[in-house]
Amino acid sequence: MNELLIADDHPLFREALRGVVANLFPGTTIHEADRISALYELVEQTPDADLLLLDLNIPGAIGFSALVHLRANFPSLPIVVVSAHEDPHLIRRALDHGAMGYIPKSVDTSTLSEALQEILNGGSWAPELGHAIPGIDADEKHAAAQLRELTPQQFRVLQMVGTGQLNKQIAHELGVSEATIKAHMTAILRKLGASNRTQAVLIANKLGLQEKEQSLMSE
């Protein structure tokens, strides 16, 4: 392995991953991101990376939407979800949305090494309990398909809208004009078949974590 990307906002966990990778694959160049905007820049700068280890809760992400977006725009980049969540429904959803593996943060170093080796050899790795769960429903599949139609910049704008930012704030952060953000929003609404910003965010939230967990708990 030549290049590895780690997207996680916990410095101690990134350090642990670096240690495992350094032992397994000496000489590997490791790049890190602690928030979603930095991750997108990193992936664009290193399109030939061998593997991305992605924490679902990285700041700025909306559930599985980042995974869906990256799989659509960088289909040759293997992505493994590394998460503190061990709910089998989340594991199955990650695999259905294109993850090559799902590694709980609770696994020991030996298991982590085994999982990485399996994935880099072209296989996949996830706890067995995730495979016994039914796949994602039609609504979530449709939402994922819609989000895949967005350009990288449109996707960034939608995620920022989802955090409650106004067009002026988004324009300032992205270094573009407010008119440009309005044009992006028009395109986003058209591609998602949404009539307003709130509806667009609700579509993105169908790929969220908390909403699904709450619905499962209420069944």
mmCIF file of N, CA and C in Angstrom, residues 24-94:
data_model
loop_
_atom_site.group_PDB
_atom_site.id
_atom_site.type_symbol
_atom_site.label_atom_id
_atom_site.label_comp_id
_atom_site.label_asym_id
_atom_site.label_seq_id
_atom_site.Cartn_x
_atom_site.Cartn_y
_atom_site.Cartn_z
ATOM 1 N N LEU A 24 2.001 -2.796 9.556
ATOM 2 C CA LEU A 24 1.562 -3.686 8.474
ATOM 3 C C LEU A 24 2.196 -3.344 7.136
ATOM 4 N N PHE A 25 2.248 -2.051 6.842
ATOM 5 C CA PHE A 25 2.690 -1.594 5.519
ATOM 6 C C PHE A 25 3.737 -0.496 5.675
ATOM 7 N N PRO A 26 4.957 -0.859 5.996
ATOM 8 C CA PRO A 26 6.026 0.133 6.166
ATOM 9 C C PRO A 26 6.190 0.978 4.901
ATOM 10 N N GLY A 27 6.397 2.263 5.095
ATOM 11 C CA GLY A 27 6.607 3.150 3.954
ATOM 12 C C GLY A 27 5.341 3.767 3.414
ATOM 13 N N THR A 28 4.181 3.367 3.944
ATOM 14 C CA THR A 28 2.921 3.931 3.475
ATOM 15 C C THR A 28 2.803 5.406 3.875
ATOM 16 N N THR A 29 2.411 6.241 2.932
ATOM 17 C CA THR A 29 2.154 7.652 3.227
ATOM 18 C C THR A 29 0.729 7.789 3.736
ATOM 19 N N ILE A 30 0.572 8.404 4.891
ATOM 20 C CA ILE A 30 -0.744 8.524 5.514
ATOM 21 C C ILE A 30 -1.173 9.986 5.530
ATOM 22 N N HIS A 31 -2.367 10.244 4.998
ATOM 23 C CA HIS A 31 -2.944 11.582 5.002
ATOM 24 C C HIS A 31 -4.161 11.569 5.924
ATOM 25 N N GLU A 32 -4.386 12.666 6.634
ATOM 26 C CA GLU A 32 -5.476 12.707 7.611
ATOM 27 C C GLU A 32 -6.387 13.909 7.405
ATOM 28 N N ALA A 33 -7.660 13.720 7.747
ATOM 29 C CA ALA A 33 -8.639 14.807 7.731
ATOM 30 C C ALA A 33 -9.498 14.684 8.981
ATOM 31 N N ASP A 34 -9.805 15.831 9.596
ATOM 32 C CA ASP A 34 -10.596 15.799 10.827
ATOM 33 C C ASP A 34 -11.982 16.385 10.663
ATOM 34 N N ARG A 35 -12.343 16.733 9.421
ATOM 35 C CA ARG A 35 -13.685 17.242 9.132
ATOM 36 C C ARG A 35 -13.985 16.963 7.665
ATOM 37 N N ILE A 36 -15.263 17.036 7.303
ATOM 38 C CA ILE A 36 -15.669 16.583 5.975
ATOM 39 C C ILE A 36 -15.106 17.461 4.865
ATOM 40 N N SER A 37 -15.050 18.784 5.084
ATOM 41 C CA SER A 37 -14.534 19.669 4.032
ATOM 42 C C SER A 37 -13.070 19.360 3.738
ATOM 43 N N ALA A 38 -12.299 19.083 4.795
ATOM 44 C CA ALA A 38 -10.891 18.733 4.603
ATOM 45 C C ALA A 38 -10.754 17.388 3.897
ATOM 46 N N LEU A 39 -11.675 16.477 4.167
ATOM 47 C CA LEU A 39 -11.639 15.162 3.519
ATOM 48 C C LEU A 39 -11.848 15.294 2.019
ATOM 49 N N TYR A 40 -12.833 16.094 1.606
ATOM 50 C CA TYR A 40 -13.083 16.255 0.176
ATOM 51 C C TYR A 40 -11.858 16.820 -0.532
ATOM 52 N N GLU A 41 -11.208 17.804 0.082
ATOM 53 C CA GLU A 41 -9.997 18.374 -0.509
ATOM 54 C C GLU A 41 -8.903 17.312 -0.598
ATOM 55 N N LEU A 42 -8.787 16.512 0.448
ATOM 56 C CA LEU A 42 -7.761 15.477 0.501
ATOM 57 C C LEU A 42 -7.965 14.435 -0.594
ATOM 58 N N VAL A 43 -9.192 13.997 -0.768
ATOM 59 C CA VAL A 43 -9.488 12.985 -1.786
ATOM 60 C C VAL A 43 -9.228 13.536 -3.181
ATOM 61 N N GLU A 44 -9.581 14.798 -3.395
ATOM 62 C CA GLU A 44 -9.340 15.403 -4.697
ATOM 63 C C GLU A 44 -7.842 15.534 -4.990
ATOM 64 N N GLN A 45 -7.056 15.736 -3.940
ATOM 65 C CA GLN A 45 -5.610 15.895 -4.105
ATOM 66 C C GLN A 45 -4.878 14.563 -4.239
ATOM 67 N N THR A 46 -5.503 13.486 -3.751
ATOM 68 C CA THR A 46 -4.861 12.164 -3.799
ATOM 69 C C THR A 46 -5.818 11.140 -4.422
ATOM 70 N N PRO A 47 -6.168 11.329 -5.696
ATOM 71 C CA PRO A 47 -7.161 10.464 -6.344
ATOM 72 C C PRO A 47 -6.734 9.011 -6.478
ATOM 73 N N ASP A 48 -5.427 8.749 -6.351
ATOM 74 C CA ASP A 48 -4.943 7.377 -6.512
ATOM 75 C C ASP A 48 -4.653 6.689 -5.185
ATOM 76 N N ALA A 49 -5.193 7.216 -4.102
ATOM 77 C CA ALA A 49 -4.980 6.596 -2.788
ATOM 78 C C ALA A 49 -5.490 5.162 -2.790
ATOM 79 N N ASP A 50 -4.865 4.319 -1.982
ATOM 80 C CA ASP A 50 -5.220 2.902 -1.957
ATOM 81 C C ASP A 50 -6.444 2.604 -1.104
ATOM 82 N N LEU A 51 -6.702 3.451 -0.106
ATOM 83 C CA LEU A 51 -7.778 3.139 0.839
ATOM 84 C C LEU A 51 -8.133 4.373 1.647
ATOM 85 N N LEU A 52 -9.432 4.507 1.946
ATOM 86 C CA LEU A 52 -9.923 5.548 2.850
ATOM 87 C C LEU A 52 -10.605 4.890 4.033
ATOM 88 N N LEU A 53 -10.170 5.251 5.232
ATOM 89 C CA LEU A 53 -10.832 4.818 6.460
ATOM 90 C C LEU A 53 -11.690 5.980 6.935
ATOM 91 N N LEU A 54 -13.002 5.787 6.916
ATOM 92 C CA LEU A 54 -13.960 6.875 7.129
ATOM 93 C C LEU A 54 -14.788 6.674 8.391
ATOM 94 N N ASP A 55 -14.733 7.656 9.284
ATOM 95 C CA ASP A 55 -15.594 7.668 10.466
ATOM 96 C C ASP A 55 -16.919 8.328 10.073
ATOM 97 N N LEU A 56 -18.030 7.643 10.314
ATOM 98 C CA LEU A 56 -19.342 8.176 9.937
ATOM 99 C C LEU A 56 -19.660 9.492 10.638
ATOM 100 N N ASN A 57 -19.098 9.693 11.811
ATOM 101 C CA ASN A 57 -19.422 10.886 12.597
ATOM 102 C C ASN A 57 -18.423 12.019 12.415
ATOM 103 N N ILE A 58 -17.644 11.996 11.363
ATOM 104 C CA ILE A 58 -16.711 13.087 11.131
ATOM 105 C C ILE A 58 -17.508 14.384 10.990
ATOM 106 N N PRO A 59 -17.094 15.461 11.654
ATOM 107 C CA PRO A 59 -17.848 16.716 11.614
ATOM 108 C C PRO A 59 -18.143 17.198 10.196
ATOM 109 N N GLY A 60 -19.416 17.558 9.971
ATOM 110 C CA GLY A 60 -19.837 18.041 8.668
ATOM 111 C C GLY A 60 -20.540 17.003 7.831
ATOM 112 N N ALA A 61 -20.431 15.738 8.207
ATOM 113 C CA ALA A 61 -21.088 14.660 7.448
ATOM 114 C C ALA A 61 -22.521 14.482 7.919
ATOM 115 N N ILE A 62 -23.364 14.022 7.024
ATOM 116 C CA ILE A 62 -24.743 13.689 7.363
ATOM 117 C C ILE A 62 -24.902 12.198 7.145
ATOM 118 N N GLY A 63 -24.691 11.433 8.199
ATOM 119 C CA GLY A 63 -24.865 9.993 8.089
ATOM 120 C C GLY A 63 -24.036 9.376 6.977
ATOM 121 N N PHE A 64 -24.711 8.662 6.092
ATOM 122 C CA PHE A 64 -24.038 7.953 5.001
ATOM 123 C C PHE A 64 -23.883 8.810 3.751
ATOM 124 N N SER A 65 -24.316 10.058 3.800
ATOM 125 C CA SER A 65 -24.286 10.882 2.594
ATOM 126 C C SER A 65 -22.861 11.091 2.071
ATOM 127 N N ALA A 66 -21.897 11.245 2.967
ATOM 128 C CA ALA A 66 -20.511 11.423 2.518
ATOM 129 C C ALA A 66 -20.008 10.165 1.820
ATOM 130 N N LEU A 67 -20.346 9.010 2.363
ATOM 131 C CA LEU A 67 -19.967 7.743 1.737
ATOM 132 C C LEU A 67 -20.570 7.641 0.338
ATOM 133 N N VAL A 68 -21.849 7.959 0.219
ATOM 134 C CA VAL A 68 -22.535 7.895 -1.073
ATOM 135 C C VAL A 68 -21.897 8.853 -2.072
ATOM 136 N N HIS A 69 -21.624 10.061 -1.619
ATOM 137 C CA HIS A 69 -21.026 11.076 -2.497
ATOM 138 C C HIS A 69 -19.636 10.642 -2.975
ATOM 139 N N LEU A 70 -18.818 10.159 -2.064
ATOM 140 C CA LEU A 70 -17.463 9.751 -2.435
ATOM 141 C C LEU A 70 -17.462 8.547 -3.363
ATOM 142 N N ARG A 71 -18.357 7.593 -3.123
ATOM 143 C CA ARG A 71 -18.422 6.417 -3.994
ATOM 144 C C ARG A 71 -18.839 6.826 -5.409
ATOM 145 N N ALA A 72 -19.697 7.848 -5.517
ATOM 146 C CA ALA A 72 -20.151 8.292 -6.831
ATOM 147 C C ALA A 72 -19.059 9.028 -7.588
ATOM 148 N N ASN A 73 -18.283 9.839 -6.876
ATOM 149 C CA ASN A 73 -17.296 10.692 -7.533
ATOM 150 C C ASN A 73 -15.902 10.083 -7.610
ATOM 151 N N PHE A 74 -15.630 9.115 -6.745
ATOM 152 C CA PHE A 74 -14.319 8.450 -6.745
ATOM 153 C C PHE A 74 -14.533 6.934 -6.662
ATOM 154 N N PRO A 75 -15.135 6.362 -7.702
ATOM 155 C CA PRO A 75 -15.526 4.948 -7.657
ATOM 156 C C PRO A 75 -14.370 3.965 -7.493
ATOM 157 N N SER A 76 -13.155 4.390 -7.828
ATOM 158 C CA SER A 76 -12.018 3.465 -7.717
ATOM 159 C C SER A 76 -11.376 3.503 -6.330
ATOM 160 N N LEU A 77 -11.828 4.404 -5.463
ATOM 161 C CA LEU A 77 -11.254 4.521 -4.118
ATOM 162 C C LEU A 77 -11.990 3.588 -3.155
ATOM 163 N N PRO A 78 -11.319 2.555 -2.639
ATOM 164 C CA PRO A 78 -11.969 1.677 -1.655
ATOM 165 C C PRO A 78 -12.193 2.446 -0.348
ATOM 166 N N ILE A 79 -13.398 2.339 0.184
ATOM 167 C CA ILE A 79 -13.741 3.045 1.419
ATOM 168 C C ILE A 79 -14.169 2.042 2.478
ATOM 169 N N VAL A 80 -13.585 2.172 3.645
ATOM 170 C CA VAL A 80 -13.946 1.326 4.781
ATOM 171 C C VAL A 80 -14.472 2.227 5.896
ATOM 172 N N VAL A 81 -15.645 1.909 6.387
ATOM 173 C CA VAL A 81 -16.196 2.656 7.510
ATOM 174 C C VAL A 81 -15.570 2.132 8.793
ATOM 175 N N VAL A 82 -15.042 3.040 9.592
ATOM 176 C CA VAL A 82 -14.496 2.700 10.905
ATOM 177 C C VAL A 82 -15.301 3.507 11.909
ATOM 178 N N SER A 83 -16.098 2.822 12.724
ATOM 179 C CA SER A 83 -17.094 3.534 13.517
ATOM 180 C C SER A 83 -17.251 2.973 14.919
ATOM 181 N N ALA A 84 -17.661 3.864 15.827
ATOM 182 C CA ALA A 84 -17.987 3.438 17.188
ATOM 183 C C ALA A 84 -19.361 2.771 17.228
ATOM 184 N N HIS A 85 -20.158 2.979 16.185
ATOM 185 C CA HIS A 85 -21.477 2.353 16.099
ATOM 186 C C HIS A 85 -21.325 0.871 15.735
ATOM 187 N N GLU A 86 -22.009 0.014 16.478
ATOM 188 C CA GLU A 86 -21.949 -1.420 16.182
ATOM 189 C C GLU A 86 -23.316 -2.013 15.908
ATOM 190 N N ASP A 87 -24.298 -1.153 15.662
ATOM 191 C CA ASP A 87 -25.640 -1.607 15.322
ATOM 192 C C ASP A 87 -25.585 -2.367 13.996
ATOM 193 N N PRO A 88 -26.078 -3.592 13.944
ATOM 194 C CA PRO A 88 -26.017 -4.366 12.693
ATOM 195 C C PRO A 88 -26.744 -3.703 11.531
ATOM 196 N N HIS A 89 -27.791 -2.911 11.832
ATOM 197 C CA HIS A 89 -28.498 -2.203 10.757
ATOM 198 C C HIS A 89 -27.588 -1.170 10.099
ATOM 199 N N LEU A 90 -26.786 -0.487 10.898
ATOM 200 C CA LEU A 90 -25.853 0.495 10.345
ATOM 201 C C LEU A 90 -24.761 -0.180 9.528
ATOM 202 N N ILE A 91 -24.314 -1.328 9.994
ATOM 203 C CA ILE A 91 -23.302 -2.080 9.255
ATOM 204 C C ILE A 91 -23.834 -2.461 7.878
ATOM 205 N N ARG A 92 -25.050 -2.994 7.852
ATOM 206 C CA ARG A 92 -25.647 -3.398 6.575
ATOM 207 C C ARG A 92 -25.852 -2.198 5.648
ATOM 208 N N ARG A 93 -26.291 -1.078 6.214
ATOM 209 C CA ARG A 93 -26.515 0.111 5.390
ATOM 210 C C ARG A 93 -25.206 0.605 4.786
ATOM 211 N N ALA A 94 -24.139 0.577 5.563
ATOM 212 C CA ALA A 94 -22.836 1.012 5.044
ATOM 213 C C ALA A 94 -22.411 0.149 3.862
#
